[in-house]
Coordinates of C-alpha atoms in Angstrom, one line a residue:
M1 CA -125.0 -146.5 100.7
D2 CA -122.6 -147.1 103.6
S3 CA -124.0 -145.3 106.6
K4 CA -120.6 -144.0 107.7
W5 CA -120.6 -141.7 104.6
Q6 CA -122.7 -138.8 105.3
H7 CA -124.9 -137.8 102.3
G8 CA -122.2 -139.5 100.0
I9 CA -119.5 -137.1 101.0
G10 CA -115.9 -138.4 100.7
P11 CA -113.5 -139.1 103.5
D12 CA -111.7 -135.7 103.4
T13 CA -114.4 -133.1 103.6
D14 CA -117.9 -132.5 104.8
M15 CA -120.7 -130.5 103.1
D16 CA -119.5 -127.3 104.8
G17 CA -116.1 -127.5 103.2
A18 CA -114.4 -128.2 106.5
S19 CA -112.2 -131.0 107.4
A20 CA -114.3 -133.9 108.3
P21 CA -114.1 -135.6 111.8
Q22 CA -112.6 -139.0 112.5
E23 CA -114.4 -141.8 110.9
E24 CA -116.0 -143.1 114.1
E25 CA -117.7 -139.8 114.4
R26 CA -119.6 -140.0 111.2
I27 CA -123.4 -139.8 111.4
N28 CA -125.6 -142.2 109.9
P29 CA -127.9 -140.4 107.4
R30 CA -131.1 -141.8 108.7
A31 CA -130.2 -140.8 112.4
E32 CA -129.3 -137.3 111.1
H33 CA -132.5 -137.0 109.2
K34 CA -134.6 -138.0 112.2
L35 CA -132.6 -135.4 114.3
L36 CA -133.4 -132.7 111.8
L37 CA -137.1 -133.6 111.9
K38 CA -137.0 -133.2 115.6
L39 CA -135.1 -129.9 115.6
D40 CA -137.5 -128.5 113.0
A41 CA -140.6 -129.7 115.0
V42 CA -139.5 -127.6 117.9
F43 CA -137.5 -124.7 116.7
V44 CA -139.4 -123.9 113.4
P45 CA -142.8 -123.3 114.9
I46 CA -141.4 -121.1 117.7
I47 CA -139.2 -119.0 115.2
M48 CA -142.2 -118.8 112.7
L49 CA -144.5 -117.7 115.5
V50 CA -142.2 -114.9 116.8
Y51 CA -141.5 -113.5 113.3
L52 CA -145.1 -113.8 112.4
S53 CA -145.9 -111.7 115.4
C54 CA -143.2 -109.2 114.6
F55 CA -144.2 -108.8 111.0
L56 CA -147.9 -108.3 111.9
D57 CA -147.0 -105.6 114.4
R58 CA -144.8 -103.9 111.8
T59 CA -147.2 -104.0 108.8
N60 CA -150.7 -103.6 110.5
I61 CA -150.1 -99.8 109.8
G62 CA -151.0 -100.7 106.1
N63 CA -154.2 -102.3 107.2
V64 CA -155.3 -99.3 109.5
K65 CA -154.4 -96.9 106.8
V66 CA -157.4 -97.8 104.7
A67 CA -159.6 -98.0 107.9
G68 CA -159.5 -94.3 108.8
M69 CA -156.5 -93.9 111.1
P70 CA -154.9 -91.0 109.2
E71 CA -158.1 -89.1 109.3
D72 CA -158.7 -89.8 113.0
I73 CA -155.3 -88.6 114.1
K74 CA -155.4 -85.7 111.5
A75 CA -152.4 -86.9 109.6
S76 CA -151.9 -85.8 105.9
S77 CA -150.9 -88.4 103.3
A78 CA -147.3 -87.2 103.5
Q79 CA -147.2 -87.4 107.2
F80 CA -148.6 -90.9 107.2
S81 CA -146.1 -92.0 104.6
T82 CA -143.3 -90.4 106.9
A83 CA -144.7 -92.5 109.7
I84 CA -144.3 -95.7 107.7
S85 CA -140.8 -94.7 106.7
I86 CA -139.6 -93.5 110.0
F87 CA -139.8 -97.0 111.4
Y88 CA -136.7 -98.0 109.4
A89 CA -134.5 -95.3 110.8
T90 CA -134.1 -97.0 114.0
Y91 CA -134.6 -100.5 112.6
V92 CA -131.6 -100.2 110.3
A93 CA -129.5 -98.4 113.0
T94 CA -129.9 -101.3 115.4
E95 CA -129.6 -104.4 113.3
T96 CA -125.9 -104.7 113.2
P97 CA -125.4 -104.1 117.0
W98 CA -128.1 -106.5 117.9
S99 CA -126.7 -109.2 115.5
V100 CA -123.2 -108.8 116.8
L101 CA -124.3 -108.9 120.5
L102 CA -126.6 -112.0 120.1
K103 CA -124.1 -114.4 121.5
K104 CA -122.9 -112.0 124.2
L105 CA -126.4 -111.2 125.5
T106 CA -127.6 -114.7 124.8
P107 CA -130.5 -115.5 122.2
R108 CA -133.0 -116.3 125.0
F109 CA -132.6 -113.0 126.8
L110 CA -132.2 -110.6 123.8
L111 CA -135.0 -112.0 121.8
T112 CA -137.5 -112.2 124.7
A113 CA -136.8 -108.7 125.9
L114 CA -137.2 -107.2 122.3
C115 CA -140.5 -109.1 122.0
V116 CA -141.9 -107.7 125.2
V117 CA -141.1 -104.1 124.3
W118 CA -142.3 -104.2 120.7
S119 CA -145.6 -105.8 121.9
L120 CA -146.2 -103.1 124.4
T121 CA -145.5 -100.5 121.8
T122 CA -148.1 -102.0 119.5
I123 CA -150.6 -101.9 122.3
F124 CA -149.8 -98.2 123.1
S125 CA -150.2 -97.4 119.3
G126 CA -153.9 -98.0 119.8
F127 CA -153.9 -95.0 122.1
V128 CA -152.3 -92.7 119.6
T129 CA -154.2 -89.3 119.1
N130 CA -151.8 -87.5 116.9
V131 CA -149.0 -87.7 114.3
G132 CA -146.3 -87.1 117.0
G133 CA -147.5 -90.1 119.0
L134 CA -147.4 -92.3 115.9
Y135 CA -143.9 -91.1 115.0
A136 CA -142.7 -92.0 118.6
A137 CA -144.3 -95.4 118.5
R138 CA -142.8 -96.3 115.1
L139 CA -139.3 -95.3 116.2
V140 CA -139.5 -97.5 119.4
L141 CA -141.0 -100.4 117.4
G142 CA -138.2 -100.1 114.7
A143 CA -135.4 -100.2 117.4
C144 CA -136.9 -103.4 118.9
E145 CA -137.8 -105.3 115.7
G146 CA -134.3 -104.3 114.2
G147 CA -132.8 -107.2 116.4
L148 CA -135.3 -109.9 115.6
F149 CA -134.8 -110.9 112.0
P150 CA -130.9 -110.8 112.1
G151 CA -131.1 -112.6 115.5
L152 CA -133.4 -115.4 114.3
N153 CA -131.4 -115.8 111.1
L154 CA -128.2 -116.0 113.0
Y155 CA -129.7 -118.5 115.4
L156 CA -130.6 -120.8 112.4
T157 CA -126.9 -120.8 111.4
M158 CA -126.0 -121.9 115.0
V159 CA -128.3 -124.9 114.4
Y160 CA -128.2 -126.0 110.8
K161 CA -125.4 -126.8 108.2
R162 CA -125.0 -124.7 105.1
E163 CA -126.8 -126.9 102.8
E164 CA -129.8 -127.0 105.3
Q165 CA -130.4 -123.3 105.6
A166 CA -132.4 -122.0 102.6
K167 CA -135.3 -124.2 103.7
R168 CA -135.2 -122.8 107.2
V169 CA -134.8 -119.1 106.2
S170 CA -137.7 -119.7 103.9
Y171 CA -139.8 -120.3 106.9
L172 CA -139.1 -116.8 108.1
F173 CA -140.1 -115.3 104.9
V174 CA -143.2 -117.5 104.6
C175 CA -144.2 -115.9 108.0
A176 CA -144.0 -112.5 106.2
A177 CA -146.4 -113.9 103.6
I178 CA -148.5 -115.6 106.2
S179 CA -148.6 -112.3 108.2
G180 CA -149.9 -110.5 105.2
A181 CA -152.7 -113.1 104.8
V182 CA -153.4 -113.3 108.5
G183 CA -153.1 -109.5 108.8
G184 CA -155.6 -109.0 106.1
L185 CA -158.0 -111.5 107.7
L186 CA -157.5 -110.2 111.2
A187 CA -157.9 -106.6 110.1
Y188 CA -161.1 -107.7 108.3
V189 CA -162.5 -109.1 111.5
L190 CA -161.2 -106.6 114.0
L191 CA -162.4 -103.6 111.9
K192 CA -165.8 -105.0 112.4
M193 CA -165.4 -104.0 116.1
D194 CA -165.7 -100.5 115.1
G195 CA -167.9 -98.8 117.9
V196 CA -167.2 -101.6 120.3
A197 CA -166.7 -99.9 123.8
G198 CA -167.0 -96.7 121.9
Q199 CA -163.7 -97.2 120.1
V200 CA -163.0 -97.2 116.4
G201 CA -161.9 -100.4 114.7
W202 CA -158.3 -99.5 113.9
R203 CA -157.5 -99.2 117.6
W204 CA -158.6 -102.7 118.2
V205 CA -156.3 -104.0 115.5
F206 CA -153.4 -102.6 117.5
W207 CA -154.7 -103.6 120.9
I208 CA -155.6 -107.1 120.1
E209 CA -152.5 -107.9 118.0
G210 CA -150.2 -106.4 120.6
V211 CA -151.7 -108.5 123.3
A212 CA -151.3 -111.7 121.2
S213 CA -147.6 -110.6 120.6
I214 CA -146.8 -110.3 124.3
A215 CA -148.1 -113.8 124.9
I216 CA -145.4 -115.1 122.8
A217 CA -142.5 -113.7 124.9
P218 CA -142.6 -116.7 127.4
I219 CA -142.5 -119.2 124.5
I220 CA -139.2 -117.5 123.3
W221 CA -137.8 -117.7 126.8
F222 CA -138.5 -121.4 127.4
G223 CA -138.4 -122.6 123.9
L224 CA -135.0 -121.4 122.4
P225 CA -132.0 -122.6 124.3
N226 CA -128.8 -120.5 124.2
D227 CA -126.9 -123.6 123.3
P228 CA -128.8 -125.6 120.5
T229 CA -126.4 -128.6 120.8
N230 CA -127.6 -129.2 124.4
A231 CA -131.3 -128.4 123.8
Y232 CA -133.8 -129.5 126.5
F233 CA -135.8 -131.7 124.1
L234 CA -132.9 -133.8 122.9
N235 CA -132.0 -137.2 124.4
E236 CA -128.4 -138.2 125.2
E237 CA -127.9 -139.8 121.7
E238 CA -129.2 -136.8 119.9
K239 CA -127.0 -134.5 121.9
R240 CA -124.1 -136.6 120.9
L241 CA -125.0 -136.3 117.3
M242 CA -125.4 -132.5 117.7
R243 CA -121.8 -132.3 119.1
I244 CA -120.5 -134.3 116.1
R245 CA -122.4 -131.9 113.8
E246 CA -120.8 -129.0 115.7
K247 CA -117.3 -130.4 114.9
Q248 CA -118.2 -130.9 111.3
R249 CA -119.2 -127.2 111.2
A250 CA -116.1 -126.0 113.1
Q251 CA -114.8 -124.1 110.2
Y252 CA -118.2 -122.4 109.5
M253 CA -118.9 -121.5 113.2
G254 CA -115.3 -120.6 114.3
S255 CA -114.3 -119.5 117.8
E256 CA -116.8 -118.6 120.6
D257 CA -114.6 -115.6 121.5
F258 CA -115.5 -112.1 120.1
S259 CA -113.0 -110.9 117.5
W260 CA -112.8 -107.3 116.1
D261 CA -110.6 -108.7 113.3
E262 CA -113.4 -110.8 112.1
L263 CA -115.8 -107.9 111.9
W264 CA -113.2 -106.0 110.0
I265 CA -112.6 -108.7 107.5
A266 CA -116.4 -109.0 106.9
L267 CA -116.6 -105.1 106.2
K268 CA -113.7 -105.3 103.7
D269 CA -115.3 -108.3 101.9
F270 CA -116.7 -107.2 98.4
K271 CA -119.4 -109.9 98.3
L272 CA -120.9 -108.3 101.3
W273 CA -121.5 -105.1 99.5
L274 CA -122.8 -106.9 96.4
S275 CA -125.1 -108.9 98.6
S276 CA -126.4 -105.7 100.3
A277 CA -127.1 -103.9 97.0
I278 CA -129.1 -107.0 95.9
Q279 CA -131.0 -107.1 99.1
F280 CA -131.8 -103.3 99.0
C281 CA -133.4 -103.8 95.6
Q282 CA -135.3 -106.8 96.6
N283 CA -136.5 -105.2 99.8
I284 CA -138.1 -102.3 97.9
L285 CA -140.4 -104.9 96.6
L286 CA -140.8 -106.7 100.0
Y287 CA -141.7 -103.5 102.0
G288 CA -143.7 -101.8 99.4
F289 CA -145.8 -104.9 98.5
S290 CA -146.3 -106.2 102.2
T291 CA -147.3 -102.7 103.5
F292 CA -149.3 -101.4 100.6
L293 CA -151.0 -104.4 99.0
P294 CA -154.4 -103.6 100.6
S295 CA -154.1 -99.9 99.3
I296 CA -152.9 -101.2 95.8
I297 CA -155.9 -103.5 95.6
T298 CA -158.2 -100.6 96.8
S299 CA -156.7 -98.4 94.0
M300 CA -158.0 -101.0 91.5
G301 CA -161.6 -100.2 92.5
Y302 CA -162.2 -102.7 95.2
G303 CA -163.7 -101.9 98.7
S304 CA -161.4 -101.5 101.7
L305 CA -162.8 -104.5 103.5
Q306 CA -162.9 -106.4 100.3
A307 CA -159.2 -105.5 99.8
Q308 CA -158.3 -107.1 103.2
Y309 CA -159.4 -110.6 102.4
M310 CA -158.4 -110.4 98.7
T311 CA -154.7 -110.2 99.9
I312 CA -154.8 -113.6 101.4
P313 CA -154.5 -115.8 98.3
V314 CA -151.8 -113.5 97.0
Y315 CA -149.6 -114.1 100.1
V316 CA -150.3 -117.8 100.0
I317 CA -149.0 -118.1 96.5
G318 CA -145.8 -116.1 97.7
G319 CA -145.2 -118.4 100.6
V320 CA -145.7 -121.7 98.7
S321 CA -143.4 -120.5 95.8
F322 CA -140.7 -119.7 98.3
L323 CA -140.9 -123.0 100.1
T324 CA -140.6 -124.7 96.7
L325 CA -137.7 -122.8 95.5
A326 CA -135.9 -122.9 98.9
Y327 CA -136.1 -126.7 98.9
I328 CA -134.6 -126.8 95.4
S329 CA -131.9 -124.3 96.3
D330 CA -130.8 -126.5 99.3
K331 CA -131.0 -129.7 97.3
L332 CA -128.9 -128.3 94.4
R333 CA -126.9 -125.8 96.5
V334 CA -127.7 -123.2 93.9
R335 CA -128.7 -119.7 95.0
G336 CA -128.2 -116.8 92.4
P337 CA -129.9 -118.4 89.4
L338 CA -133.0 -119.1 91.4
I339 CA -133.2 -115.5 92.6
A340 CA -133.0 -114.3 89.1
F341 CA -135.7 -116.8 87.9
A342 CA -138.2 -115.7 90.6
N343 CA -137.6 -112.1 89.6
I344 CA -138.9 -112.7 86.1
F345 CA -142.3 -113.4 87.4
G346 CA -142.1 -110.0 89.5
I347 CA -141.2 -108.0 86.4
A348 CA -144.1 -109.5 84.5
G349 CA -146.5 -108.8 87.4
Y350 CA -145.6 -105.2 88.0
I351 CA -145.9 -104.5 84.2
L352 CA -149.5 -106.0 84.3
I353 CA -150.4 -103.7 87.2
I354 CA -149.1 -100.7 85.6
C355 CA -150.4 -101.1 82.1
P356 CA -154.0 -100.1 81.3
T357 CA -155.5 -103.6 81.7
S358 CA -158.6 -104.8 83.5
N359 CA -158.8 -105.0 87.3
G360 CA -158.8 -108.8 87.0
V361 CA -155.6 -108.8 85.1
K362 CA -154.0 -106.2 87.5
F363 CA -155.1 -108.5 90.4
F364 CA -153.5 -111.5 88.6
G365 CA -150.3 -109.4 88.4
T366 CA -150.1 -109.2 92.2
F367 CA -149.8 -113.1 92.3
L368 CA -146.8 -112.9 90.0
C369 CA -145.2 -110.1 92.1
S370 CA -145.5 -112.2 95.3
I371 CA -143.2 -114.8 93.7
A372 CA -140.4 -112.3 93.5
V373 CA -141.2 -110.4 96.7
Y374 CA -140.5 -113.3 99.0
N375 CA -138.0 -115.6 97.0
G376 CA -135.7 -112.7 96.3
P377 CA -134.9 -111.4 99.7
G378 CA -135.0 -114.8 101.3
L379 CA -132.8 -116.7 98.9
N380 CA -130.3 -113.7 98.8
L381 CA -130.0 -113.8 102.5
T382 CA -129.3 -117.6 102.5
W383 CA -126.7 -116.9 99.8
L384 CA -125.0 -114.5 102.2
N385 CA -125.4 -116.9 105.2
V386 CA -123.7 -119.9 103.6
N387 CA -120.7 -117.9 102.1
F388 CA -119.5 -116.2 105.2
A389 CA -117.6 -117.9 108.0
P390 CA -116.8 -118.1 110.9
H391 CA -119.6 -116.8 113.3
Y392 CA -118.6 -113.3 114.1
R393 CA -117.6 -112.6 110.4
R394 CA -121.1 -113.9 109.4
A395 CA -122.9 -111.9 112.3
M396 CA -121.3 -108.7 111.1
A397 CA -122.2 -109.5 107.5
I398 CA -125.8 -110.3 108.3
G399 CA -126.1 -107.2 110.4
V400 CA -124.6 -104.8 107.8
Q401 CA -126.5 -106.3 104.9
Q402 CA -129.9 -106.1 106.8
S403 CA -129.1 -102.6 108.0
L404 CA -128.3 -101.3 104.5
A405 CA -131.0 -103.2 102.7
N406 CA -133.8 -102.3 105.0
T407 CA -133.3 -98.6 104.3
A408 CA -135.3 -99.7 101.3
G409 CA -138.3 -99.4 103.7
I410 CA -137.8 -95.7 103.8
V411 CA -137.9 -95.6 100.0
A412 CA -141.0 -97.8 99.8
G413 CA -142.9 -95.4 102.2
Q414 CA -142.1 -92.5 99.9
I415 CA -142.8 -94.0 96.5
Y416 CA -146.2 -95.4 97.4
R417 CA -148.1 -92.2 98.1
T418 CA -151.1 -91.8 96.0
P419 CA -153.3 -94.2 94.1
P420 CA -153.0 -95.9 91.6
Y421 CA -149.3 -96.0 92.8
V422 CA -147.9 -95.9 89.3
L423 CA -144.6 -94.4 90.8
G424 CA -144.2 -97.2 93.4
N425 CA -144.9 -100.0 90.9
A426 CA -142.6 -98.5 88.3
F427 CA -139.8 -98.0 90.8
S428 CA -140.2 -101.7 91.7
V429 CA -139.9 -102.8 88.0
G430 CA -136.7 -100.7 87.7
A431 CA -135.4 -102.3 91.0
L432 CA -135.9 -105.7 89.7
V433 CA -134.2 -105.0 86.3
L434 CA -131.1 -103.6 88.2
V435 CA -131.0 -106.5 90.6
Q436 CA -130.8 -109.0 87.8
L437 CA -127.6 -107.4 86.8
L438 CA -126.3 -107.4 90.4
I439 CA -127.1 -111.1 90.8
G440 CA -125.1 -111.9 87.7
W441 CA -122.2 -109.9 89.0
Q442 CA -122.3 -111.7 92.3
W443 CA -122.5 -115.0 90.7
L444 CA -119.5 -114.3 88.4
Y445 CA -117.5 -113.0 91.3
L446 CA -118.0 -116.1 93.5
R447 CA -117.3 -118.4 90.6
R448 CA -114.0 -116.6 90.1
Q449 CA -113.2 -116.9 93.7
N450 CA -113.8 -120.6 93.7
S451 CA -111.7 -120.9 90.6
K452 CA -108.9 -119.0 92.2
K453 CA -108.9 -121.3 95.3
E454 CA -108.7 -124.4 93.0
K455 CA -105.7 -123.0 91.2
I456 CA -103.9 -122.2 94.4
E457 CA -104.7 -125.6 95.7
S458 CA -103.4 -127.2 92.6
G459 CA -100.2 -125.2 92.6
E460 CA -101.2 -123.2 89.4
M461 CA -101.2 -119.9 91.3
E462 CA -99.2 -118.5 94.3
D463 CA -101.3 -117.7 97.4
T464 CA -100.8 -114.0 98.1
R465 CA -104.0 -113.5 99.8
E466 CA -104.0 -111.6 103.3
V467 CA -106.8 -113.6 104.9
K468 CA -106.8 -117.4 104.5
T469 CA -109.2 -118.5 107.4
G470 CA -112.9 -119.1 107.5
D471 CA -114.6 -118.8 104.2
R472 CA -111.2 -117.9 102.6
E473 CA -109.9 -121.3 103.3
L474 CA -109.0 -123.3 100.2
D475 CA -111.5 -126.1 100.9
F476 CA -114.5 -123.7 101.6
K477 CA -116.4 -123.6 98.4
Y478 CA -118.8 -120.8 97.8
H479 CA -122.3 -121.6 96.9
L480 CA -123.3 -120.2 93.5

């Protein structure tokens, strides 16, 4: 294949659907592959480490729940469920503002500051003595962590092309799976510190995980440049290639200047609201499963410490399945059908847990659930990422989708209340059935929009659309 043709794309358009640069600015595929490997080698470990830390600090409340925290702070079952849910009140309220402000405040400053504050909050959670203190800590934690996931996700769109993103977004959700595995292992080890220095084990979980998180803040500051095209670890030739890639993605990234019009266009876009509804249903699984898996396993008859390490292989299967489907998704540029495929496993898994089967079969069901738990939200977020342009339209879409969808965390805290959690698991099955219909609707809507663009481009239909820029341009093809 001639090296001047990038990935076999023809002379008129690149893979983002934008007008291609001049021929002398084409990138040799081998050089681009080498560049991507270098970008991944530096950015991916940092992003994964930060999100791993964030998710550990968020979900460790599920580990300490079975270790006696509610009894020690005299919290009833309903109060502790409220403490889990209240986190999402500030979390969802801050996601859109943080997402839109990322460029203005700069990724380095914003993400570092948020990391410092949520880490300190985790440490202080270990000193909580009553329900009011736990409520306060969870509210602050939510306000800080609300900016991290949209920020990291938006940062990835500043570095990678549309057809490169599912794989990178998968790393974030793999971190959620890893955090479950690591969280269970850490909790198992740290809870054995019960009695050390006269303190109960669950306090050590907060203190040690909080200290570990705050140590990551300098890594964010020095590791994530505000301008990825001029990253400190790139040589001059690689920076030149990054500038060419930036030109190729001009339609996808758009102007650097803030625009209220772009925010408004995003809010009026029907595919944003469909995507948000899908994400809400998928997040009911994500938050219910990741927070309550130790409790679900305990309800099967296993001991609390045993439940901690039994979560590890479940999370591993969830992470590996997502890496596999994300790779396929980018390769084929197919999104919706793969989400629906992963959800089939989830439906089967929850049914096995609910039905009067043996504990071994129920435990096997958790492995099937994990496939839907991580693939669904991750691939759907990628589906949103690649179909919104330019930057501020996409920033608004990501923020709104995540804000609305993460209210599912409030639902998860209320439906998983008492063992054996039949209500929570049954609710999750219902969410999966509903989301399959929504995925089909979104897929048909996007296919219709692509068909409409083709008819306008060929002259079969008059172009009466109000918005014709960014992802509405005729040569911007939506990923299905």
